Amino acid sequence: MPKNDNAHSLRMTAAIREVMGESAAADFEVRFALSKAAGIEKKFQWAQAACQDLTARFDTDTLLRLREKCICNDGASTAKLLTKYRNEAGSLQGMVDLFNSRETFAWLEYISERELIFCYPQCYCGCVKRVEGRLPEAWCYCTVGYAKKLFGQLLGVPVRAQLLESLKTGGKRCAVRVMW
């Protein structure tokens, strides 16, 4: 069996195990093993093939639950930064304005006191960002999980999130609607 020690593959396998069980995870791991030594093209091809397979095998809700669990980090540092801006500004709208005026890695669009859009100007995914080409939308569902975790920490309440568009699916930005 090929070595399966790439962090993205391990997270995907763990998510499948948690949502669909051991049998589905073992099947995925055998069919979609990925080494941490894989080059950028191989990682991109793996992401394409894995998501095409998962999209064919699972309904959208299950696929979203799987991919939401594949976040690369918990968003704690960005939540801390946003908390600082919220405290400084005294309001959600003020937090958005401060964040947008001082940061360039992302921006926020204020919709209401219970809704924001969180945007990235580029793909930050270490597995696929260096390769041109499109991926199935399912690949970018991890951003939904990241936004839920990040804004849940910031707001202290459960949040809902929805992928609006992503660069790797042909969008002009990566954008996630966050509601609470």
C-alpha positions as MATLAB code, in Angstrom:
seq = 'MPKNDNAHSLRMTAAIREVMGESAAADFEVRFALSKAAGIEKKFQWAQAACQDLTARFDTDTLLRLREKCICNDGASTAKLLTKYRNEAGSLQGMVDLFNSRETFAWLEYISERELIFCYPQCYCGCVKRVEGRLPEAWCYCTVGYAKKLFGQLLGVPVRAQLLESLKTGGKRCAVRVMW';
ca = [
       0.000    0.000    0.000;
       1.340    3.487   -0.855;
       2.395    5.647    2.068;
      -0.426    7.857    3.373;
       1.228   10.467    5.550;
       0.275   13.765    3.899;
      -1.481   16.077    6.376;
      -4.363   16.838    3.979;
      -4.995   13.162    3.317;
      -4.788   12.317    7.021;
      -7.308   15.070    7.883;
      -9.648   13.901    5.117;
      -9.406   10.279    6.300;
     -10.067   11.320    9.908;
     -13.091   13.370    8.843;
     -14.509   10.467    6.845;
     -13.944    8.189    9.846;
     -15.798   10.601   12.139;
     -18.745   11.215    9.797;
     -19.065    7.938    7.873;
     -17.242    5.348    9.981;
     -14.149    3.185    9.885;
     -15.041    1.224    6.754;
     -15.488    4.334    4.594;
     -12.274    5.849    5.998;
     -10.256    2.677    5.340;
     -11.616    2.513    1.793;
     -10.685    6.161    1.151;
      -7.220    5.704    2.624;
      -6.490    2.745    0.346;
      -7.838    4.383   -2.811;
      -6.469    7.899   -2.138;
      -3.208    7.478   -0.251;
      -0.968   10.538   -0.525;
       2.610   10.870    0.660;
       3.893   14.008    2.341;
       6.674   13.868   -0.259;
       4.153   14.366   -3.091;
       4.872   17.285   -5.405;
       2.483   20.154   -5.995;
       0.990   18.672   -9.185;
       0.386   15.319   -7.488;
      -1.330   17.038   -4.532;
      -3.564   19.007   -6.874;
      -4.490   15.885   -8.856;
      -5.165   14.051   -5.589;
      -7.497   16.847   -4.409;
      -9.369   16.767   -7.730;
      -9.761   12.999   -7.783;
     -10.643   12.675   -4.098;
     -13.329   15.348   -4.280;
     -14.776   13.988   -7.510;
     -15.027   10.569   -5.860;
     -16.528   11.908   -2.630;
     -19.005   14.058   -4.585;
     -20.153   10.989   -6.516;
     -20.502    8.866   -3.355;
     -22.022   11.245   -0.791;
     -24.865   13.759   -0.706;
     -24.021   17.441   -0.371;
     -24.845   17.647    3.352;
     -22.583   14.694    4.172;
     -19.828   16.040    1.947;
     -20.056   19.440    3.625;
     -19.833   17.824    7.088;
     -16.775   15.860    5.963;
     -14.904   18.759    4.432;
     -15.776   21.192    7.250;
     -13.703   18.980    9.541;
     -10.612   19.275    7.316;
      -9.430   22.655    8.553;
      -5.681   23.268    8.666;
      -5.825   25.499   11.741;
      -8.400   26.567   14.293;
      -8.481   30.288   13.474;
      -7.492   31.279   17.012;
      -4.929   33.894   15.945;
      -7.364   35.587   13.546;
     -10.138   35.415   16.166;
      -7.784   37.104   18.634;
      -6.976   39.817   16.080;
     -10.667   40.407   15.326;
     -11.459   40.505   19.055;
      -8.825   43.221   19.485;
     -10.394   45.253   16.669;
     -13.907   44.710   18.026;
     -12.840   45.871   21.492;
     -11.030   48.883   20.032;
     -13.952   49.872   17.803;
     -16.767   49.027   20.209;
     -19.004   47.587   17.503;
     -19.163   44.915   14.843;
     -19.259   47.474   12.023;
     -16.255   49.243   13.572;
     -14.400   45.931   13.830;
     -14.995   45.336   10.116;
     -13.759   48.820    9.243;
     -10.603   48.482   11.383;
      -9.836   45.007   10.063;
     -10.236   46.127    6.458;
      -8.078   49.215    6.967;
      -5.224   47.352    8.652;
      -5.090   43.849    7.173;
      -4.481   42.598    3.651;
      -4.671   38.792    3.997;
      -8.488   38.915    4.109;
     -11.359   41.363    4.298;
     -14.843   41.461    5.727;
     -18.112   42.743    4.328;
     -20.593   43.935    6.928;
     -24.138   42.816    6.095;
     -25.873   43.214    9.469;
     -25.298   42.711   13.189;
     -25.871   38.987   12.571;
     -24.170   38.461    9.232;
     -20.777   39.084    7.619;
     -18.987   37.908    4.520;
     -15.417   36.747    5.093;
     -13.222   37.031    1.977;
      -9.750   36.065    0.818;
      -7.974   37.690   -2.138;
      -6.081   34.470   -2.918;
      -6.175   30.733   -2.225;
      -4.234   29.925    0.933;
      -4.569   26.130    0.751;
      -1.079   24.639    0.996;
      -2.200   21.574   -0.929;
      -3.424   23.300   -4.098;
      -2.579   27.016   -4.154;
       0.515   26.775   -6.358;
      -1.180   24.958   -9.227;
      -3.424   26.681  -11.753;
      -6.673   24.918  -12.391;
     -10.128   24.362  -11.031;
     -11.276   22.002   -8.334;
     -14.697   20.663   -7.376;
     -16.525   22.979   -4.988;
     -16.263   20.301   -2.306;
     -12.538   20.990   -1.956;
     -13.243   24.499   -0.669;
     -15.824   23.428    1.927;
     -12.973   23.306    4.445;
     -13.126   27.110    4.384;
     -16.689   26.857    5.686;
     -15.410   24.839    8.647;
     -12.629   27.341    9.239;
     -15.058   30.282    9.170;
     -17.404   28.518   11.613;
     -14.558   27.853   14.022;
     -13.055   31.336   13.694;
     -16.288   33.289   14.101;
     -17.594   30.931   16.772;
     -14.515   31.842   18.830;
     -14.928   35.540   18.096;
     -18.641   35.720   18.857;
     -18.963   33.019   21.493;
     -22.025   31.516   19.795;
     -22.579   28.800   17.195;
     -22.438   30.179   13.665;
     -23.641   28.985   10.289;
     -21.518   29.471    7.213;
     -22.018   29.093    3.484;
     -19.457   29.098    0.692;
     -20.447   31.801   -1.793;
     -17.534   31.478   -4.211;
     -13.924   30.396   -4.352;
     -10.973   31.073   -6.588;
     -10.313   27.378   -7.210;
     -13.838   26.920   -8.583;
     -13.567   29.926  -10.906;
     -14.699   32.715   -8.570;
     -13.089   36.137   -8.278;
     -12.412   35.644   -4.554;
     -12.933   33.163   -1.773;
     -16.044   34.292    0.093;
     -17.954   32.718    2.970;
     -21.209   34.079    4.394;
     -21.206   33.830    8.191;
     -24.495   34.082   10.110;
     -25.414   33.742   13.783;
];
